[in-house]
CSV table of N, CA and C in Angstrom, one decimal:
chain,number,residue,atom,x,y,z
A,5,MET,N,0.8,-1.2,0.0
A,5,MET,CA,0.0,0.0,0.0
A,5,MET,C,0.9,1.2,0.0
A,6,THR,N,0.5,2.2,-0.8
A,6,THR,CA,1.4,3.4,-1.0
A,6,THR,C,1.2,4.3,0.3
A,7,PRO,N,2.2,5.1,0.5
A,7,PRO,CA,2.1,6.1,1.6
A,7,PRO,C,0.9,7.0,1.5
A,8,GLU,N,0.6,7.4,0.2
A,8,GLU,CA,-0.5,8.3,0.0
A,8,GLU,C,-1.8,7.7,0.4
A,9,ILE,N,-2.0,6.4,0.0
A,9,ILE,CA,-3.3,5.8,0.4
A,9,ILE,C,-3.3,5.6,2.0
A,10,ARG,N,-2.2,5.3,2.6
A,10,ARG,CA,-2.2,5.3,4.1
A,10,ARG,C,-2.5,6.6,4.7
A,11,ARG,N,-2.0,7.7,4.1
A,11,ARG,CA,-2.3,9.0,4.6
A,11,ARG,C,-3.8,9.3,4.4
A,12,ARG,N,-4.3,9.0,3.3
A,12,ARG,CA,-5.8,9.2,3.1
A,12,ARG,C,-6.6,8.4,4.1
A,13,ILE,N,-6.2,7.2,4.4
A,13,ILE,CA,-7.0,6.4,5.4
A,13,ILE,C,-6.9,7.0,6.8
A,14,HIS,N,-5.8,7.5,7.2
A,14,HIS,CA,-5.6,8.1,8.5
A,14,HIS,C,-6.4,9.4,8.5
A,15,ALA,N,-6.3,10.2,7.5
A,15,ALA,CA,-7.0,11.5,7.4
A,15,ALA,C,-8.5,11.3,7.4
A,16,PHE,N,-9.0,10.2,6.8
A,16,PHE,CA,-10.4,9.9,6.8
A,16,PHE,C,-10.9,9.6,8.2
A,17,ARG,N,-10.1,8.7,8.9
A,17,ARG,CA,-10.5,8.4,10.3
A,17,ARG,C,-10.5,9.7,11.1
A,18,ASN,N,-9.6,10.5,11.0
A,18,ASN,CA,-9.6,11.8,11.7
A,18,ASN,C,-10.8,12.6,11.4
A,19,ALA,N,-11.2,12.6,10.2
A,19,ALA,CA,-12.4,13.3,9.8
A,19,ALA,C,-13.7,12.7,10.5
A,20,LEU,N,-13.7,11.4,10.6
A,20,LEU,CA,-14.9,10.8,11.3
A,20,LEU,C,-14.9,11.2,12.8
A,21,VAL,N,-13.7,11.2,13.4
A,21,VAL,CA,-13.6,11.6,14.8
A,21,VAL,C,-14.0,13.1,14.9
A,22,LEU,N,-13.6,13.9,14.0
A,22,LEU,CA,-13.9,15.3,14.1
A,22,LEU,C,-15.5,15.5,13.9
A,23,ALA,N,-16.0,14.8,13.0
A,23,ALA,CA,-17.5,14.9,12.8
A,23,ALA,C,-18.3,14.5,14.0
A,24,ALA,N,-17.8,13.4,14.6
A,24,ALA,CA,-18.6,12.9,15.8
A,24,ALA,C,-18.3,13.8,17.0
A,25,ASP,N,-17.1,14.3,17.2
A,25,ASP,CA,-16.7,15.0,18.4
A,25,ASP,C,-16.9,16.5,18.4
A,26,THR,N,-16.6,17.1,17.3
A,26,THR,CA,-16.6,18.6,17.3
A,26,THR,C,-17.5,19.2,16.3
A,27,ARG,N,-18.0,18.4,15.3
A,27,ARG,CA,-18.9,19.0,14.3
A,27,ARG,C,-20.3,18.3,14.3
A,28,SER,N,-20.7,17.8,15.4
A,28,SER,CA,-21.9,17.1,15.4
A,28,SER,C,-23.1,17.9,15.0
A,29,ASN,N,-23.1,19.2,15.3
A,29,ASN,CA,-24.2,20.1,14.9
A,29,ASN,C,-24.4,20.1,13.4
A,30,GLU,N,-23.3,19.8,12.6
A,30,GLU,CA,-23.5,19.8,11.2
A,30,GLU,C,-23.9,18.4,10.7
A,31,CYS,N,-23.8,17.4,11.5
A,31,CYS,CA,-24.0,16.0,11.0
A,31,CYS,C,-25.3,15.3,11.6
A,32,PHE,N,-25.9,15.9,12.6
A,32,PHE,CA,-26.9,15.2,13.3
A,32,PHE,C,-28.2,14.9,12.5
A,33,ARG,N,-28.3,15.5,11.4
A,33,ARG,CA,-29.5,15.2,10.5
A,33,ARG,C,-29.1,14.2,9.5
A,34,MET,N,-27.9,13.7,9.4
A,34,MET,CA,-27.5,12.7,8.5
A,34,MET,C,-28.2,11.4,8.9
A,35,GLY,N,-28.6,10.6,7.9
A,35,GLY,CA,-29.4,9.4,8.0
A,35,GLY,C,-28.8,8.4,9.1
A,36,ARG,N,-27.6,8.2,9.1
A,36,ARG,CA,-27.0,7.2,10.1
A,36,ARG,C,-26.2,7.9,11.2
A,37,TRP,N,-26.7,9.1,11.6
A,37,TRP,CA,-26.0,9.8,12.6
A,37,TRP,C,-25.8,9.1,13.9
A,38,GLN,N,-26.7,8.3,14.4
A,38,GLN,CA,-26.6,7.6,15.6
A,38,GLN,C,-25.4,6.7,15.6
A,39,GLU,N,-25.1,6.1,14.5
A,39,GLU,CA,-23.9,5.2,14.4
A,39,GLU,C,-22.7,6.1,14.5
A,40,LEU,N,-22.6,7.1,13.8
A,40,LEU,CA,-21.4,8.0,13.8
A,40,LEU,C,-21.2,8.7,15.1
A,41,ASN,N,-22.3,9.0,15.7
A,41,ASN,CA,-22.2,9.7,17.0
A,41,ASN,C,-21.5,8.9,18.1
A,42,ALA,N,-21.5,7.6,18.0
A,42,ALA,CA,-20.8,6.7,19.0
A,42,ALA,C,-19.4,6.3,18.5
A,43,PHE,N,-18.9,6.8,17.4
A,43,PHE,CA,-17.7,6.4,16.9
A,43,PHE,C,-16.6,6.3,17.9
A,44,PRO,N,-15.8,5.2,17.9
A,44,PRO,CA,-15.8,4.1,16.9
A,44,PRO,C,-16.8,2.9,17.2
A,45,HIS,N,-17.5,3.0,18.3
A,45,HIS,CA,-18.4,1.9,18.8
A,45,HIS,C,-19.6,1.8,17.9
A,46,GLY,N,-19.8,0.6,17.4
A,46,GLY,CA,-21.0,0.3,16.6
A,46,GLY,C,-21.2,0.9,15.3
A,47,CYS,N,-20.1,1.4,14.7
A,47,CYS,CA,-20.2,2.0,13.4
A,47,CYS,C,-19.2,1.5,12.4
A,48,CYS,N,-18.8,0.2,12.5
A,48,CYS,CA,-17.8,-0.3,11.6
A,48,CYS,C,-18.4,-0.4,10.2
A,49,ASP,N,-19.7,-0.7,10.0
A,49,ASP,CA,-20.3,-0.8,8.7
A,49,ASP,C,-20.2,0.6,8.0
A,50,LEU,N,-20.7,1.6,8.7
A,50,LEU,CA,-20.7,2.9,8.2
A,50,LEU,C,-19.3,3.4,7.9
A,51,ALA,N,-18.4,3.2,8.8
A,51,ALA,CA,-17.0,3.7,8.6
A,51,ALA,C,-16.3,3.0,7.4
A,52,SER,N,-16.5,1.7,7.3
A,52,SER,CA,-15.9,0.9,6.2
A,52,SER,C,-16.5,1.3,4.9
A,53,ASN,N,-17.8,1.4,4.8
A,53,ASN,CA,-18.4,1.7,3.5
A,53,ASN,C,-18.1,3.2,3.1
A,54,PHE,N,-18.1,4.1,4.1
A,54,PHE,CA,-17.7,5.5,3.7
A,54,PHE,C,-16.2,5.5,3.3
A,55,LEU,N,-15.4,4.8,4.0
A,55,LEU,CA,-14.0,4.8,3.6
A,55,LEU,C,-13.8,4.2,2.2
A,56,ALA,N,-14.5,3.1,1.9
A,56,ALA,CA,-14.4,2.5,0.6
A,56,ALA,C,-14.8,3.5,-0.5
A,57,GLN,N,-15.9,4.2,-0.3
A,57,GLN,CA,-16.4,5.2,-1.3
A,57,GLN,C,-15.4,6.3,-1.4
A,58,TYR,N,-14.9,6.8,-0.3
A,58,TYR,CA,-13.9,7.9,-0.3
A,58,TYR,C,-12.6,7.5,-1.1
A,59,LEU,N,-12.1,6.3,-0.8
A,59,LEU,CA,-10.9,5.9,-1.5
A,59,LEU,C,-11.2,5.7,-3.0
A,60,GLN,N,-12.3,5.2,-3.4
A,60,GLN,CA,-12.6,5.0,-4.8
A,60,GLN,C,-12.8,6.3,-5.5
A,61,ASP,N,-13.5,7.3,-4.8
A,61,ASP,CA,-13.7,8.6,-5.4
A,61,ASP,C,-12.4,9.3,-5.6
A,62,SER,N,-11.4,9.1,-4.6
A,62,SER,CA,-10.1,9.8,-4.8
A,62,SER,C,-9.2,9.1,-5.8
A,63,ASP,N,-9.4,7.8,-6.0
A,63,ASP,CA,-8.6,7.1,-7.0
A,63,ASP,C,-9.4,6.0,-7.6
A,64,PRO,N,-10.0,6.2,-8.8
A,64,PRO,CA,-10.9,5.2,-9.4
A,64,PRO,C,-10.3,3.9,-9.7
A,65,SER,N,-8.9,3.8,-9.7
A,65,SER,CA,-8.3,2.5,-9.9
A,65,SER,C,-8.4,1.6,-8.7
A,66,LEU,N,-8.7,2.2,-7.5
A,66,LEU,CA,-8.9,1.4,-6.3
A,66,LEU,C,-10.2,0.8,-6.3
A,67,LYS,N,-10.3,-0.5,-6.0
A,67,LYS,CA,-11.5,-1.2,-5.9
A,67,LYS,C,-11.7,-1.8,-4.5
A,68,PRO,N,-12.1,-1.0,-3.5
A,68,PRO,CA,-12.2,-1.5,-2.2
A,68,PRO,C,-13.3,-2.6,-2.1
A,69,VAL,N,-13.1,-3.5,-1.2
A,69,VAL,CA,-14.1,-4.6,-1.0
A,69,VAL,C,-14.5,-4.5,0.5
A,70,ILE,N,-15.8,-4.6,0.8
A,70,ILE,CA,-16.3,-4.7,2.1
A,70,ILE,C,-16.4,-6.1,2.6
A,71,ILE,N,-15.8,-6.4,3.8
A,71,ILE,CA,-15.8,-7.8,4.3
A,71,ILE,C,-16.6,-7.8,5.6
A,72,HIS,N,-17.6,-8.6,5.7
A,72,HIS,CA,-18.3,-8.8,7.0
A,72,HIS,C,-17.8,-10.0,7.7
A,73,LEU,N,-17.5,-9.9,9.0
A,73,LEU,CA,-17.1,-11.0,9.8
A,73,LEU,C,-18.1,-11.2,10.9
A,74,GLN,N,-18.7,-12.4,10.9
A,74,GLN,CA,-19.7,-12.8,11.9
A,74,GLN,C,-19.1,-14.0,12.7
A,75,THR,N,-18.9,-13.8,14.0
A,75,THR,CA,-18.4,-14.8,14.8
A,75,THR,C,-19.4,-15.7,15.4
A,76,THR,N,-19.0,-16.8,16.0
A,76,THR,CA,-19.8,-17.7,16.7
A,76,THR,C,-19.5,-17.7,18.2
A,77,ALA,N,-20.3,-18.3,19.0
A,77,ALA,CA,-20.0,-18.4,20.4
A,77,ALA,C,-18.8,-19.2,20.6
A,78,GLU,N,-18.6,-20.2,19.8
A,78,GLU,CA,-17.4,-21.0,20.0
A,78,GLU,C,-16.1,-20.2,19.7
A,79,PHE,N,-16.2,-19.4,18.6
A,79,PHE,CA,-15.0,-18.5,18.3
A,79,PHE,C,-14.8,-17.6,19.5
A,80,ARG,N,-15.8,-16.9,20.0
A,80,ARG,CA,-15.6,-16.0,21.1
A,80,ARG,C,-15.0,-16.7,22.3
A,81,ASP,N,-15.5,-17.9,22.6
A,81,ASP,CA,-15.0,-18.6,23.8
A,81,ASP,C,-13.5,-19.0,23.6
A,82,GLU,N,-13.2,-19.6,22.4
A,82,GLU,CA,-11.9,-20.1,22.1
A,82,GLU,C,-10.8,-18.9,22.1
A,83,PHE,N,-11.2,-17.8,21.5
A,83,PHE,CA,-10.2,-16.7,21.3
A,83,PHE,C,-10.4,-15.6,22.3
A,84,LYS,N,-11.3,-15.8,23.3
A,84,LYS,CA,-11.6,-14.7,24.3
A,84,LYS,C,-11.9,-13.4,23.6
A,85,SER,N,-12.7,-13.5,22.6
A,85,SER,CA,-13.0,-12.3,21.8
A,85,SER,C,-14.4,-11.7,22.2
A,86,SER,N,-14.5,-10.4,22.1
A,86,SER,CA,-15.7,-9.7,22.3
A,86,SER,C,-16.4,-9.3,21.0
A,87,ILE,N,-15.8,-9.7,19.9
A,87,ILE,CA,-16.3,-9.4,18.6
A,87,ILE,C,-17.5,-10.4,18.2
A,88,GLU,N,-18.6,-9.9,18.0
A,88,GLU,CA,-19.7,-10.7,17.5
A,88,GLU,C,-19.9,-10.6,16.0
A,89,SER,N,-19.9,-9.3,15.5
A,89,SER,CA,-20.0,-9.0,14.1
A,89,SER,C,-19.1,-7.8,13.9
A,90,HIS,N,-18.5,-7.8,12.7
A,90,HIS,CA,-17.6,-6.7,12.4
A,90,HIS,C,-17.4,-6.5,10.9
A,91,VAL,N,-17.1,-5.3,10.5
A,91,VAL,CA,-17.0,-5.0,9.1
A,91,VAL,C,-15.6,-4.3,8.9
A,92,ILE,N,-14.9,-4.8,7.9
A,92,ILE,CA,-13.6,-4.1,7.5
A,92,ILE,C,-13.6,-3.9,6.0
A,93,THR,N,-12.5,-3.2,5.6
A,93,THR,CA,-12.4,-2.9,4.1
A,93,THR,C,-11.1,-3.5,3.6
A,94,GLU,N,-11.2,-4.1,2.4
A,94,GLU,CA,-9.9,-4.6,1.8
A,94,GLU,C,-9.6,-3.8,0.6
A,95,VAL,N,-8.4,-3.3,0.5
A,95,VAL,CA,-7.9,-2.5,-0.6
A,95,VAL,C,-6.7,-3.1,-1.2
A,96,HIS,N,-6.8,-3.7,-2.4
A,96,HIS,CA,-5.6,-4.3,-3.1
A,96,HIS,C,-4.8,-5.2,-2.2
A,97,GLY,N,-5.5,-6.1,-1.5
A,97,GLY,CA,-4.8,-7.1,-0.7
A,97,GLY,C,-4.5,-6.7,0.7
A,98,TRP,N,-4.8,-5.5,1.1
A,98,TRP,CA,-4.5,-4.9,2.4
A,98,TRP,C,-5.9,-4.8,3.1
A,99,PHE,N,-5.9,-5.2,4.4
A,99,PHE,CA,-7.1,-5.1,5.2
A,99,PHE,C,-7.0,-3.8,6.0
A,100,VAL,N,-8.1,-3.0,6.1
A,100,VAL,CA,-8.1,-1.7,6.8
A,100,VAL,C,-9.3,-1.7,7.7
A,101,ASP,N,-9.0,-1.3,9.0
A,101,ASP,CA,-10.0,-1.3,10.0
A,101,ASP,C,-9.9,0.0,10.8
A,102,LEU,N,-10.9,0.8,10.7
A,102,LEU,CA,-10.9,2.1,11.4
A,102,LEU,C,-11.5,2.1,12.8
A,103,THR,N,-12.1,0.9,13.1
A,103,THR,CA,-12.9,0.8,14.4
A,103,THR,C,-12.6,-0.4,15.3
A,104,LEU,N,-11.5,-1.1,15.0
A,104,LEU,CA,-11.2,-2.3,15.8
A,104,LEU,C,-11.0,-2.0,17.2
A,105,ASN,N,-10.6,-0.7,17.5
A,105,ASN,CA,-10.4,-0.4,19.0
A,105,ASN,C,-11.7,-0.2,19.7
A,106,GLN,N,-12.8,-0.4,19.1
A,106,GLN,CA,-14.1,-0.4,19.8
A,106,GLN,C,-14.2,-1.7,20.7
A,107,PHE,N,-13.4,-2.7,20.4
A,107,PHE,CA,-13.3,-3.9,21.2
A,107,PHE,C,-12.2,-3.8,22.2
A,108,ALA,N,-12.5,-4.2,23.4
A,108,ALA,CA,-11.6,-4.0,24.5
A,108,ALA,C,-10.2,-4.7,24.3
A,109,GLU,N,-10.2,-5.8,23.5
A,109,GLU,CA,-8.9,-6.5,23.4
A,109,GLU,C,-8.0,-5.9,22.3
A,110,TYR,N,-8.4,-4.8,21.6
A,110,TYR,CA,-7.6,-4.2,20.6
A,110,TYR,C,-7.5,-2.7,20.9
A,111,LYS,N,-6.3,-2.1,20.7
A,111,LYS,CA,-6.0,-0.8,21.1
A,111,LYS,C,-5.7,0.2,19.9
A,112,ASP,N,-5.2,-0.4,18.8
A,112,ASP,CA,-4.8,0.5,17.7
A,112,ASP,C,-6.0,1.2,17.1
A,113,ARG,N,-5.9,2.5,16.8
A,113,ARG,CA,-7.0,3.3,16.3
A,113,ARG,C,-7.2,3.1,14.8
A,114,VAL,N,-6.1,2.8,14.1
A,114,VAL,CA,-6.2,2.4,12.6
A,114,VAL,C,-5.3,1.2,12.4
A,115,VAL,N,-5.9,0.2,11.8
A,115,VAL,CA,-5.2,-1.0,11.5
A,115,VAL,C,-5.1,-1.2,10.0
A,116,ILE,N,-3.9,-1.3,9.5
A,116,ILE,CA,-3.7,-1.5,8.0
A,116,ILE,C,-2.7,-2.6,8.0
A,117,ASP,N,-3.1,-3.8,7.5
A,117,ASP,CA,-2.1,-4.9,7.4
A,117,ASP,C,-2.5,-5.8,6.3
A,118,ASP,N,-1.5,-6.7,6.0
A,118,ASP,CA,-1.7,-7.6,4.9
A,118,ASP,C,-2.3,-8.9,5.5
A,119,ARG,N,-2.3,-9.9,4.7
A,119,ARG,CA,-3.0,-11.2,5.1
A,119,ARG,C,-2.3,-11.9,6.3
A,120,THR,N,-1.1,-11.4,6.7
A,120,THR,CA,-0.4,-12.1,7.8
A,120,THR,C,-0.6,-11.3,9.1
A,121,GLY,N,-1.2,-10.2,9.1
A,121,GLY,CA,-1.4,-9.4,10.3
A,121,GLY,C,-2.6,-9.7,11.1
A,122,ILE,N,-2.9,-8.9,12.0
A,122,ILE,CA,-4.1,-9.2,12.9
A,122,ILE,C,-5.4,-9.3,12.2
A,123,LEU,N,-5.6,-8.5,11.2
A,123,LEU,CA,-6.9,-8.6,10.5
A,123,LEU,C,-7.0,-9.8,9.6
A,124,GLY,N,-5.8,-10.1,8.9
A,124,GLY,CA,-5.8,-11.3,8.1
A,124,GLY,C,-6.0,-12.6,8.9
A,125,THR,N,-5.4,-12.6,10.1
A,125,THR,CA,-5.5,-13.7,11.0
A,125,THR,C,-6.9,-13.8,11.5
A,126,LEU,N,-7.5,-12.7,11.9
A,126,LEU,CA,-8.9,-12.7,12.4
A,126,LEU,C,-9.8,-13.1,11.3
A,127,ARG,N,-9.6,-12.7,10.1
A,127,ARG,CA,-10.5,-13.1,9.0
A,127,ARG,C,-10.4,-14.6,8.8
A,128,ARG,N,-9.2,-15.1,8.8
A,128,ARG,CA,-9.0,-16.6,8.6
A,128,ARG,C,-9.7,-17.4,9.7
A,129,GLU,N,-9.5,-16.9,10.9
A,129,GLU,CA,-10.0,-17.7,12.1
A,129,GLU,C,-11.6,-17.7,12.1
A,130,ILE,N,-12.2,-16.5,11.6
A,130,ILE,CA,-13.6,-16.4,11.6
A,130,ILE,C,-14.2,-17.1,10.4
A,131,LEU,N,-13.7,-16.9,9.2
A,131,LEU,CA,-14.2,-17.4,8.0
A,131,LEU,C,-13.8,-18.9,7.7
A,132,GLY,N,-12.8,-19.3,8.4
A,132,GLY,CA,-12.3,-20.7,8.3
A,132,GLY,C,-11.4,-20.9,7.1
């Protein structure tokens, strides 16, 4: 992943934080405001889809893919995970997560990694 795409991803997350924290008066009429208002909690679908659209609008050669991860009780027990359902974005073989830190066991505010990192491993463990 290029440094420019990484910069855009981080800038986009910062914009979401700004919208939720300091510009809420401009966003509260937005259709999915309740999700964004709790950012990063409970808004992985919104954040991932908005990010995918933003990246594609800024560079039409990018073809982001939305990935939904649905866990089972067995997975949560085995891996001591609080994730029940989560949405991430894949961009040219890289997994991007703007909201993983909504779960207590994860601290990074932006996760960008390949198939061998935490998101690739999580995806493999959940999807099998």
